Coordinates of C-alpha atoms and ligand atoms in Angstrom, one line a residue:
M168 CA 101.8 128.6 51.8
G169 CA 102.0 125.8 54.3
Y170 CA 101.7 123.0 51.8
L171 CA 104.9 124.0 50.1
A172 CA 107.0 123.3 53.2
K173 CA 107.1 119.6 52.3
Y174 CA 108.7 120.2 48.9
R175 CA 111.1 122.8 50.4
R176 CA 112.4 120.2 52.7
K177 CA 112.6 117.6 50.0
Y178 CA 114.2 119.6 47.3
G179 CA 116.0 122.2 49.4
K180 CA 119.4 120.4 49.0
S181 CA 119.2 120.1 45.2
F182 CA 118.0 123.7 45.1
M183 CA 121.1 124.8 47.0
A184 CA 123.3 122.7 44.7
A185 CA 121.8 124.5 41.7
I186 CA 122.5 127.9 43.5
F187 CA 126.1 126.8 44.1
F188 CA 126.7 126.1 40.4
L189 CA 124.8 129.3 39.6
T190 CA 127.3 131.2 41.8
I191 CA 130.2 129.7 39.9
E192 CA 128.6 130.8 36.7
A193 CA 128.0 134.3 37.9
L194 CA 131.6 134.6 39.3
G195 CA 132.9 133.7 35.9
D196 CA 130.7 136.4 34.3
L197 CA 132.0 138.9 36.9
L198 CA 135.7 138.3 36.3
Q199 CA 135.6 138.5 32.5
P200 CA 135.5 142.3 32.0
T201 CA 138.3 142.9 34.5
I202 CA 140.6 140.4 32.8
M203 CA 139.7 142.0 29.5
A204 CA 140.7 145.4 30.9
K205 CA 144.0 143.9 32.0
I206 CA 144.7 142.4 28.5
I207 CA 144.0 145.8 26.8
D208 CA 145.7 148.0 29.3
V209 CA 148.8 145.9 30.1
G210 CA 149.1 143.5 27.3
V211 CA 148.0 145.4 24.2
S212 CA 149.3 148.9 25.2
G213 CA 152.6 147.4 26.5
R214 CA 152.9 145.2 23.4
D215 CA 153.4 142.2 25.6
M216 CA 152.3 139.2 23.6
G217 CA 153.1 136.7 26.3
Y218 CA 150.9 138.6 28.8
V219 CA 148.0 138.7 26.3
L220 CA 148.3 134.9 25.8
R221 CA 148.5 134.1 29.4
M222 CA 145.6 136.3 30.3
G223 CA 143.7 135.0 27.3
G224 CA 144.3 131.5 28.6
L225 CA 143.0 132.4 32.0
M226 CA 139.9 134.0 30.4
L227 CA 139.3 130.8 28.5
L228 CA 139.7 128.7 31.6
I229 CA 137.2 130.9 33.5
T230 CA 134.8 130.7 30.6
L231 CA 135.1 126.9 30.7
I232 CA 134.5 126.7 34.4
G233 CA 131.5 129.0 34.0
A234 CA 130.2 126.8 31.2
V235 CA 130.5 123.7 33.4
G236 CA 128.7 125.5 36.2
A237 CA 126.0 126.5 33.8
S238 CA 125.5 123.0 32.5
A239 CA 125.4 121.5 36.0
R240 CA 122.9 124.2 37.1
N241 CA 120.8 123.5 34.0
I242 CA 120.6 119.8 34.6
I243 CA 119.8 120.2 38.3
S244 CA 117.2 122.9 37.8
S245 CA 115.3 121.1 35.1
R246 CA 115.3 117.8 37.0
V247 CA 114.3 119.4 40.3
S248 CA 111.5 121.6 38.8
Q249 CA 110.2 118.6 36.7
K250 CA 110.1 116.3 39.7
F251 CA 108.6 119.0 41.9
G252 CA 105.9 119.7 39.4
T253 CA 105.1 116.1 38.9
E254 CA 104.9 115.4 42.6
L255 CA 102.8 118.5 43.3
R256 CA 100.4 117.5 40.6
S257 CA 100.0 114.0 41.8
D258 CA 99.6 115.2 45.4
L259 CA 97.0 117.6 44.3
F260 CA 95.3 114.9 42.3
R261 CA 95.2 112.6 45.4
K262 CA 93.9 115.5 47.4
I263 CA 91.1 116.2 45.0
Q264 CA 90.1 112.5 45.1
S265 CA 89.8 112.7 48.9
L266 CA 87.5 115.8 48.7
S267 CA 84.0 115.4 49.9
F268 CA 81.2 116.0 47.4
R269 CA 80.4 119.3 49.2
S270 CA 83.9 120.5 48.5
I271 CA 83.8 119.5 44.9
D272 CA 80.5 121.3 44.5
K273 CA 82.2 124.3 46.0
F274 CA 85.2 124.4 43.7
E275 CA 83.4 123.7 40.4
R276 CA 84.9 120.8 38.5
A277 CA 86.4 122.9 35.6
S278 CA 88.3 125.1 38.0
L279 CA 89.8 122.0 39.6
V280 CA 91.1 121.0 36.2
T281 CA 92.8 124.4 35.6
R282 CA 94.4 124.2 39.1
L283 CA 95.7 120.7 38.3
T284 CA 97.2 121.7 35.0
N285 CA 97.8 125.4 34.4
D286 CA 98.4 126.5 38.0
V287 CA 100.8 123.7 38.8
T288 CA 102.8 124.5 35.6
Q289 CA 103.0 128.2 36.6
V290 CA 104.5 127.3 40.0
Q291 CA 106.8 124.8 38.4
N292 CA 108.1 127.4 35.9
F293 CA 108.7 129.8 38.6
V294 CA 110.7 127.4 40.6
N295 CA 112.7 126.6 37.5
G296 CA 113.2 130.3 36.8
L297 CA 114.2 130.9 40.4
M298 CA 117.1 128.4 40.0
R299 CA 118.1 129.7 36.6
I300 CA 118.2 133.5 36.8
F301 CA 116.6 134.9 39.9
V302 CA 119.6 134.3 42.2
K303 CA 122.0 135.0 39.5
A304 CA 120.6 138.5 38.8
P305 CA 121.2 140.0 42.3
L306 CA 124.5 138.3 42.4
L307 CA 125.6 139.8 39.1
C308 CA 124.1 143.1 40.1
I309 CA 125.9 143.5 43.4
G310 CA 129.1 141.8 42.1
S311 CA 129.3 144.1 39.1
L312 CA 128.8 147.2 41.3
I313 CA 131.7 146.1 43.6
M314 CA 134.0 145.2 40.7
A315 CA 133.2 148.4 38.9
A316 CA 133.8 150.4 42.0
R317 CA 137.1 148.7 42.6
L318 CA 138.2 149.2 39.0
E319 CA 137.5 153.0 38.9
P320 CA 136.2 154.5 42.2
E321 CA 135.8 158.0 40.6
L322 CA 133.6 156.8 37.7
S323 CA 131.4 154.9 40.2
L324 CA 129.8 158.2 41.0
I325 CA 128.0 157.8 37.7
L326 CA 126.7 154.4 38.8
A327 CA 125.5 156.0 42.0
V328 CA 123.2 158.1 39.9
V329 CA 122.3 155.7 37.1
V330 CA 121.6 152.6 39.2
P331 CA 119.0 154.1 41.6
L332 CA 117.4 155.8 38.7
V333 CA 117.0 152.6 36.8
G334 CA 115.9 150.8 40.0
L335 CA 113.2 153.5 40.5
L336 CA 112.1 153.1 36.9
I337 CA 111.8 149.3 37.3
F338 CA 109.9 149.7 40.6
M339 CA 107.5 152.1 38.9
N340 CA 107.1 149.7 36.1
M341 CA 106.1 147.0 38.4
R342 CA 103.8 149.3 40.4
V343 CA 102.0 150.2 37.2
G344 CA 102.1 146.8 35.7
F345 CA 101.0 144.5 38.5
P346 CA 97.4 145.5 39.0
R347 CA 96.9 145.6 35.2
F348 CA 98.6 142.3 34.9
L349 CA 96.3 140.6 37.4
K350 CA 93.4 141.9 35.3
V351 CA 94.9 140.3 32.3
Q352 CA 94.9 137.0 34.2
K353 CA 91.3 137.4 35.1
A354 CA 90.3 138.2 31.5
L355 CA 92.2 135.1 30.4
D356 CA 90.3 133.0 33.0
Q357 CA 87.1 134.3 31.5
V358 CA 88.1 133.4 28.0
N359 CA 88.8 129.8 29.3
R360 CA 85.5 129.7 31.1
V361 CA 83.5 130.6 28.1
M362 CA 85.3 128.1 26.0
R363 CA 84.9 125.3 28.5
E364 CA 81.2 126.1 28.8
Y365 CA 80.8 126.1 25.1
L366 CA 82.6 122.8 24.6
S367 CA 80.7 121.0 27.4
G368 CA 77.4 122.1 25.9
V369 CA 78.3 122.0 22.3
R370 CA 75.3 119.7 21.4
V371 CA 72.8 122.0 23.0
V372 CA 74.4 125.1 21.4
K373 CA 74.1 123.5 18.0
A374 CA 70.6 122.1 18.6
F375 CA 69.3 125.5 19.6
N376 CA 71.2 127.3 16.9
R377 CA 72.8 129.5 19.5
F378 CA 76.0 129.6 17.6
N379 CA 76.0 133.4 17.0
Y380 CA 75.2 134.0 20.7
E381 CA 78.1 131.8 21.8
T382 CA 80.4 133.4 19.2
E383 CA 79.5 136.8 20.5
K384 CA 80.1 135.8 24.1
F385 CA 83.5 134.4 23.2
Q386 CA 84.4 137.5 21.2
E387 CA 83.4 139.7 24.1
A388 CA 85.6 137.7 26.5
N389 CA 88.4 137.7 23.9
A390 CA 88.1 141.4 23.3
E391 CA 88.3 142.1 27.0
Y392 CA 91.4 140.0 27.1
Q393 CA 92.9 142.1 24.3
T394 CA 91.9 145.4 25.9
R395 CA 93.5 144.4 29.1
S396 CA 96.7 143.1 27.5
V397 CA 97.0 146.3 25.4
A398 CA 96.5 148.4 28.5
V399 CA 99.4 146.6 30.2
M400 CA 101.6 146.9 27.2
R401 CA 100.8 150.6 26.8
A402 CA 101.4 151.3 30.5
M403 CA 104.7 149.4 30.3
S404 CA 105.8 150.7 27.0
I405 CA 107.5 153.9 28.2
F406 CA 109.6 152.2 30.8
N407 CA 111.9 150.0 28.8
P408 CA 113.0 152.9 26.5
A409 CA 113.3 155.1 29.5
I410 CA 115.6 152.6 31.2
M411 CA 117.6 152.2 28.0
L412 CA 117.9 155.9 27.7
T413 CA 119.1 156.3 31.3
V414 CA 121.7 153.6 30.9
N415 CA 122.9 154.9 27.6
L416 CA 123.2 158.4 29.0
G417 CA 125.2 156.8 31.8
I418 CA 127.5 155.1 29.3
L419 CA 127.9 158.4 27.5
A420 CA 129.0 160.0 30.7
V421 CA 131.4 157.2 31.4
I422 CA 133.0 157.6 27.9
W423 CA 133.1 161.4 28.2
L424 CA 134.5 161.5 31.8
G425 CA 136.7 158.5 31.1
G426 CA 138.0 160.1 27.9
I427 CA 139.0 163.2 29.9
R428 CA 140.7 161.0 32.5
V429 CA 142.5 159.0 29.8
D430 CA 143.8 162.2 28.3
Q431 CA 145.1 163.2 31.7
G432 CA 146.8 159.8 32.0
Q433 CA 144.8 158.9 35.1
M434 CA 143.0 156.0 33.4
Q435 CA 143.3 153.5 30.6
V436 CA 141.0 152.6 27.7
G437 CA 140.5 148.9 28.8
S438 CA 139.1 150.0 32.1
I439 CA 136.5 152.1 30.3
I440 CA 135.4 149.1 28.2
A441 CA 135.3 146.9 31.3
F442 CA 133.4 149.6 33.2
I443 CA 130.8 149.8 30.5
N444 CA 130.6 146.0 30.5
Y445 CA 129.8 146.0 34.2
M446 CA 127.2 148.7 33.7
T447 CA 125.3 146.7 31.1
Q448 CA 125.5 143.6 33.3
I449 CA 123.9 145.6 36.1
L450 CA 121.2 146.8 33.8
F451 CA 120.6 143.3 32.5
S452 CA 120.3 141.8 36.0
L453 CA 117.9 144.6 37.1
M454 CA 115.7 143.8 34.1
T455 CA 115.8 140.1 34.9
I456 CA 114.8 140.8 38.4
S457 CA 111.7 142.7 37.2
M458 CA 110.9 139.8 34.8
V459 CA 111.1 137.3 37.6
F460 CA 108.8 139.4 39.7
N461 CA 106.3 139.2 36.9
M462 CA 106.6 135.4 37.0
F463 CA 106.3 135.6 40.8
V464 CA 102.9 137.5 40.5
R465 CA 101.5 134.7 38.3
A466 CA 103.0 132.0 40.5
R467 CA 101.7 133.6 43.6
A468 CA 98.1 133.6 42.3
S469 CA 98.5 130.0 41.2
T470 CA 100.0 129.0 44.5
A471 CA 97.1 130.5 46.3
R472 CA 94.6 128.7 44.1
I473 CA 96.4 125.3 44.7
G474 CA 96.6 126.1 48.4
D475 CA 92.8 126.6 48.6
V476 CA 92.4 123.0 47.5
F477 CA 95.0 121.6 49.9
A478 CA 93.4 123.6 52.7
E479 CA 90.0 122.0 52.1
E480 CA 89.3 119.6 54.9
N481 CA 87.1 116.6 54.7
P482 CA 84.8 117.0 57.6
M483 CA 83.7 113.3 57.5
T484 CA 84.9 111.3 60.5
W485 CA 84.4 107.7 61.4
K486 CA 85.5 105.2 64.0
E487 CA 88.2 102.8 63.1
E488 CA 86.8 99.6 64.6
A489 CA 85.6 97.1 62.0
A490 CA 81.9 97.3 61.1
F491 CA 80.2 94.0 61.9
A492 CA 76.8 93.7 60.6
S493 CA 74.6 91.4 62.6
A494 CA 73.1 88.8 60.3
E495 CA 69.5 90.1 60.7
A496 CA 70.6 93.8 60.1
K497 CA 72.6 93.1 57.0
G498 CA 71.2 95.1 54.1
R499 CA 68.9 97.2 56.4
I500 CA 68.6 100.9 55.9
D501 CA 67.0 103.3 58.4
F502 CA 66.2 106.9 58.0
E503 CA 65.3 108.7 61.2
N504 CA 64.0 112.2 61.0
V505 CA 66.6 113.1 58.4
T506 CA 67.0 116.7 57.2
F507 CA 69.5 117.6 54.6
S508 CA 70.6 120.6 52.5
Y509 CA 73.4 121.0 50.0
E510 CA 74.6 124.2 51.6
G511 CA 75.1 122.5 54.9
E512 CA 73.3 123.2 58.2
G513 CA 71.0 126.3 57.9
G514 CA 70.8 126.0 54.1
E515 CA 67.5 125.5 52.2
P516 CA 66.6 121.9 53.1
V517 CA 66.0 119.5 50.1
L518 CA 65.0 116.7 52.5
K519 CA 62.8 117.5 55.6
G520 CA 62.3 115.1 58.5
I521 CA 62.4 111.8 56.5
T522 CA 61.7 108.7 58.5
F523 CA 61.4 105.2 57.0
S524 CA 63.2 101.8 56.8
C525 CA 64.2 99.3 54.2
L526 CA 64.3 95.8 55.6
P527 CA 66.9 93.3 54.4
G528 CA 65.8 91.8 51.1
E529 CA 63.1 94.3 50.4
T530 CA 62.7 96.2 47.2
V531 CA 61.7 99.7 48.0
G532 CA 60.4 102.0 45.3
L533 CA 61.0 105.7 45.5
I534 CA 58.8 108.0 43.5
G535 CA 58.1 111.7 43.3
S536 CA 58.1 114.6 40.9
T537 CA 61.4 115.9 39.5
G538 CA 63.3 117.9 42.1
S539 CA 61.5 116.2 45.0
G540 CA 64.7 115.0 46.5
K541 CA 64.9 111.4 45.4
S542 CA 68.5 111.4 44.3
S543 CA 69.5 113.5 47.3
L544 CA 67.9 110.9 49.6
V545 CA 69.9 108.0 48.2
N546 CA 73.1 110.0 48.1
L547 CA 73.1 109.9 51.8
I548 CA 73.3 106.1 51.9
P549 CA 76.8 105.7 50.5
R550 CA 77.8 108.8 52.6
F551 CA 78.3 110.9 49.6
Y552 CA 76.9 113.6 51.8
D553 CA 76.1 113.6 55.5
A554 CA 72.7 114.6 56.8
D555 CA 72.4 117.9 58.6
S556 CA 70.3 116.4 61.4
G557 CA 68.7 113.1 62.1
T558 CA 70.3 109.7 61.6
V559 CA 70.9 107.4 58.7
R560 CA 71.7 103.8 59.6
V561 CA 73.0 101.1 57.3
N562 CA 73.2 97.5 58.6
G563 CA 71.9 98.9 61.9
R564 CA 75.0 101.2 62.3
D565 CA 75.0 105.0 62.4
L566 CA 76.7 106.2 59.2
R567 CA 78.5 108.9 61.1
E568 CA 80.6 106.1 62.7
M569 CA 81.3 104.2 59.5
D570 CA 84.3 104.5 57.2
P571 CA 82.8 105.6 53.9
H572 CA 85.3 103.4 52.0
Q573 CA 84.3 100.3 53.8
L574 CA 80.6 101.2 53.7
R575 CA 80.7 101.5 49.9
E576 CA 82.2 98.0 49.6
S577 CA 78.9 96.5 50.5
M578 CA 76.7 98.5 48.2
A579 CA 76.4 99.4 44.5
V580 CA 75.0 102.5 43.1
V581 CA 73.7 103.0 39.6
P582 CA 73.7 106.8 39.2
Q583 CA 71.0 108.7 37.4
K584 CA 73.6 110.0 35.0
T585 CA 75.3 107.1 33.4
V586 CA 79.1 107.3 33.5
L587 CA 81.3 104.9 31.6
F588 CA 85.0 105.2 31.1
T589 CA 87.3 105.0 28.2
G590 CA 88.3 101.3 27.8
S591 CA 86.8 98.0 26.8
I592 CA 83.3 96.9 28.0
A593 CA 84.9 94.2 30.1
A594 CA 87.2 96.8 31.8
N595 CA 84.2 99.0 32.5
L596 CA 82.2 96.1 34.0
K597 CA 85.2 95.1 36.2
W598 CA 84.9 98.4 38.1
G599 CA 82.3 96.4 40.0
K600 CA 84.7 93.6 40.7
E601 CA 88.3 93.7 39.6
D602 CA 89.0 90.0 39.5
A603 CA 85.7 89.0 38.0
T604 CA 85.8 85.9 35.7
R605 CA 84.3 85.8 32.3
E606 CA 81.4 83.8 33.6
Q607 CA 80.6 86.4 36.3
L608 CA 80.8 89.1 33.7
E609 CA 78.4 87.3 31.4
R610 CA 76.0 86.4 34.3
A611 CA 75.8 90.1 35.4
A612 CA 75.4 91.3 31.8
Q613 CA 72.6 88.7 31.4
A614 CA 70.8 89.9 34.5
A615 CA 71.0 93.5 33.3
E616 CA 69.7 92.5 29.8
A617 CA 73.0 93.7 28.3
A618 CA 74.5 90.4 27.2
E619 CA 72.5 90.3 24.0
F620 CA 73.7 93.6 22.6
I621 CA 77.2 93.1 23.8
E622 CA 77.5 89.8 22.0
K623 CA 76.3 91.5 18.8
L624 CA 79.1 94.0 18.9
P625 CA 82.0 93.0 16.6
E626 CA 84.5 92.5 19.5
G627 CA 82.0 91.5 22.1
Y628 CA 83.2 92.2 25.6
E629 CA 86.5 93.6 24.3
T630 CA 84.8 96.4 22.4
K631 CA 86.4 99.7 23.2
L632 CA 84.1 102.5 24.5
G633 CA 84.6 106.3 24.5
Q634 CA 87.2 108.2 22.5
K635 CA 88.0 106.4 19.3
G636 CA 85.7 103.5 20.4
V637 CA 82.0 102.8 19.7
N638 CA 79.3 104.9 21.2
L639 CA 76.4 103.2 22.8
S640 CA 72.8 104.3 23.0
G641 CA 71.5 105.8 26.3
G642 CA 69.6 102.6 27.2
Q643 CA 72.6 100.4 26.4
K644 CA 74.8 102.5 28.6
Q645 CA 72.3 102.3 31.4
R646 CA 72.2 98.5 31.2
L647 CA 76.0 98.3 31.2
S648 CA 76.0 100.5 34.3
I649 CA 73.5 98.1 36.0
A650 CA 75.6 95.1 35.1
R651 CA 78.6 96.8 36.6
A652 CA 76.7 97.3 39.8
L653 CA 75.5 93.8 39.9
L654 CA 78.9 92.4 39.5
R655 CA 79.8 93.8 42.8
E656 CA 77.3 91.4 44.5
P657 CA 76.2 94.1 46.9
D658 CA 74.0 93.8 49.9
I659 CA 72.3 97.0 49.0
L660 CA 71.6 98.1 45.4
I661 CA 70.6 101.6 44.6
L662 CA 69.1 102.2 41.2
D663 CA 68.6 105.9 40.5
D664 CA 66.2 106.2 37.7
C665 CA 68.5 104.0 35.6
T666 CA 66.0 102.4 33.4
S667 CA 64.6 105.7 32.1
A668 CA 66.0 105.0 28.6
V669 CA 65.0 101.3 28.6
D670 CA 61.7 100.2 27.2
V671 CA 59.1 98.9 29.5
E672 CA 59.4 95.2 28.7
T673 CA 63.2 95.1 29.0
E674 CA 62.8 96.9 32.3
A675 CA 60.4 94.3 33.6
R676 CA 62.9 91.6 32.6
I677 CA 65.7 93.3 34.3
K678 CA 63.7 93.7 37.5
A679 CA 62.7 90.0 37.4
S680 CA 66.3 88.8 37.0
L681 CA 67.6 91.2 39.7
K682 CA 65.9 89.1 42.4
A683 CA 67.1 85.8 41.0
Y684 CA 70.7 87.2 40.6
S685 CA 71.2 88.0 44.2
R686 CA 69.2 86.7 47.0
G687 CA 68.5 88.8 50.1
L688 CA 69.5 91.9 48.2
T689 CA 68.0 95.2 49.4
C690 CA 67.1 97.2 46.5
L691 CA 66.2 100.9 46.4
L692 CA 64.6 101.7 43.1
I693 CA 64.0 105.3 42.0
A694 CA 61.7 105.7 39.0
Q695 CA 59.8 108.3 37.1
R696 CA 57.3 105.7 35.8
I697 CA 54.8 104.5 38.3
T698 CA 54.8 101.1 36.5
S699 CA 58.4 100.6 37.5
V700 CA 57.7 100.7 41.2
M701 CA 54.1 99.4 41.4
D702 CA 55.1 95.9 42.4
A703 CA 57.8 96.9 45.0
D704 CA 57.4 95.6 48.5
K705 CA 57.1 99.2 49.7
I706 CA 56.8 102.5 47.9
V707 CA 58.0 105.8 49.3
V708 CA 56.5 108.9 47.9
L709 CA 58.4 112.1 48.1
D710 CA 57.1 115.6 47.4
N711 CA 59.2 118.7 47.7
G712 CA 61.6 117.0 50.1
E713 CA 58.9 115.6 52.4
L714 CA 57.8 112.0 52.7
V715 CA 54.1 112.1 51.9
G716 CA 53.3 108.5 51.6
I717 CA 54.7 105.0 52.3
G718 CA 53.1 101.6 51.7
T719 CA 52.3 99.2 49.0
H720 CA 50.7 100.2 45.7
D721 CA 47.2 99.2 46.9
E722 CA 47.5 101.2 50.1
L723 CA 48.9 104.3 48.5
I724 CA 46.3 104.4 45.7
K725 CA 43.7 104.6 48.4
E726 CA 45.3 107.0 50.8
C727 CA 48.1 109.1 49.2
R728 CA 46.9 112.1 47.2
V729 CA 50.3 112.7 45.5
Y730 CA 50.5 109.0 44.5
Q731 CA 47.0 109.1 43.1
E732 CA 47.9 112.1 41.0
I733 CA 51.0 110.5 39.6
Y734 CA 49.0 107.3 38.9
R735 CA 46.2 109.3 37.2
S736 CA 48.5 111.4 35.0
Q737 CA 50.6 108.4 33.9
I738 CA 48.2 105.5 33.6
G739 CA 45.6 107.8 32.2
K740 CA 47.9 108.8 29.4
E741 CA 48.9 105.3 28.6
L742 CA 45.3 104.2 28.3
H743 CA 44.7 107.1 26.0
A744 CA 47.6 106.0 23.9
D745 CA 46.2 102.5 23.6
V746 CA 42.9 103.9 22.3
N747 CA 44.6 105.8 19.6
A748 CA 46.6 102.8 18.6
Ligands
LIG1772 N1 70.1 120.1 44.3 C1 71.1 120.9 44.6 N2 72.4 120.5 44.4 C2 72.7 119.3 43.8 C3 71.6 118.5 43.5 C4 70.3 118.9 43.7 O1 70.9 122.0 45.2 O2 73.9 119.0 43.6 C5 68.7 120.5 44.6 C6 67.9 120.6 43.4 C7 66.5 120.2 43.8 C8 66.8 119.4 45.0 O3 68.1 119.5 45.4 O4 65.7 121.3 44.2 C9 66.4 117.9 44.9 O5 67.2 117.4 43.8 P1 67.3 115.8 43.5 O6 68.3 115.7 42.4 O7 67.4 115.1 44.7 O8 65.8 115.6 42.9 P2 65.2 114.3 42.2 O9 64.0 113.9 42.9 O10 66.3 113.3 42.1 O11 64.9 114.8 40.8 P3 64.9 114.0 39.3 O12 63.7 113.2 39.3 O13 64.9 115.1 38.3 O14 66.2 113.3 39.3
LIG1773 MG1 67.3 112.4 40.6

């Protein structure tokens, strides 16, 4: 995982410090049984109270040093893992922000959230665990083996049988457990996915009374999760008792053989106790190792998922030089034989050979049936996506040479789907211009026909939106989002069907004030209603990704079949409505 190298470099030293203290702690643990054996064998059996006290003191001292080591290691490992997790999370967040729309489409938003939260936490926990127990376990295991062998070389023969046997059992445990464990992870992902889908569509679910269907879907996923978990537990269930049995048989053998040797005067009782202590320490560390391996499997899956995001390259390039728009080209947009598909070159094109221009100061209407590619077309202008072939020019410059960041400074987009953020109305508007004054806010709100309803709200511009705040109607939100765009004082304004929830008169007023608000503004206006675009300087008609007509209303109504159809269907209906009224 290449991206982890940075953190390895940064936290390597602290990590080693934690390992150092961990070693002290482990050494303390290793010495204890031997000292105890001495106390029993020399002190107690020799009735030497002074020796017992001296060795007891030593034992206390070692315990103290071990405790200090443990505390230091605890402090370091918590700090390092927390810092590492926080940094990884914010790096990932920054990376996600830099992703192109194509990449975001690819990952699916919800999964990016899981990567940012759950996956980072898994890796963080693993790093923490690594510093706490992982290194300690092999240390204790090998150390205990050596100490035990030094203490009683003959009894170590039992270890030579028991330890490989336990090792084998643990290995088999992991072999059986891993694949099943991965399946549990997958099932859990599925439970999360169903839940996410339900929550994001909860209104629709309730509206269509699909509650039972959703519940069933959830129960299915949940049951699958249960089955998988039970399968793991069942497969694993024989191993722990088997390990315990093996070790206990080993202890039995130690006591039995040790007893014989004590009888023969070749060995002392304390050594047997110490030996058994070492044996349980070995067992304990082997079990810890297997536990950490479990954590490792999870962390590895998470690391890979995070790595996928970091590996995602933004293929957009640009030239560094400052973009100077010549005065006469400022606000100009040109499409030249543009073809575009969401899958990238070779995919099903949603725009085919589009050629047209918006001159500075023009208002260009964009109309066409739903799915005809209107939004896709305007998405190319702020470089949300790059065209597969053909050229898009803004201010007379090829977009492929322009820094998207700089490009977007000079334009404002009102997206089809209104997005407002938690916070006050004023804060939301200021997205358009951070340092906007109150007058500027009011002027933009006025132009977007939003001022009136904002002033009626109890707290006016300071009214909080979103969670715990007020909820606005669809049309009110649309007008706020127009005001936000206007505040930017852009050269190019793109309105993607953003008056769909506003009544016809209000829409007409908004359109009238747009021109007055900002002179020389190039405006691209997408609409479903033909009345919204009828008075534009130029109307572009899209049909199924192709440009099928361009011109003024009068020209199109004569020549363009698609335009005629839209006109007939909409205006016809409205006349009909008038008659009924
Ligand atoms: N499309 C995608 N991926 C997207 C967005 C759209 O594949 O992220 C497809 C769906 C459709 C085509 O592109 O077949 C054109 O969609 P677009 O949103 O551009 O259509 P529209 O003219 O804006 O439709 P509407 O009036 O419903 O907004
Ligand atoms: Mg659209």
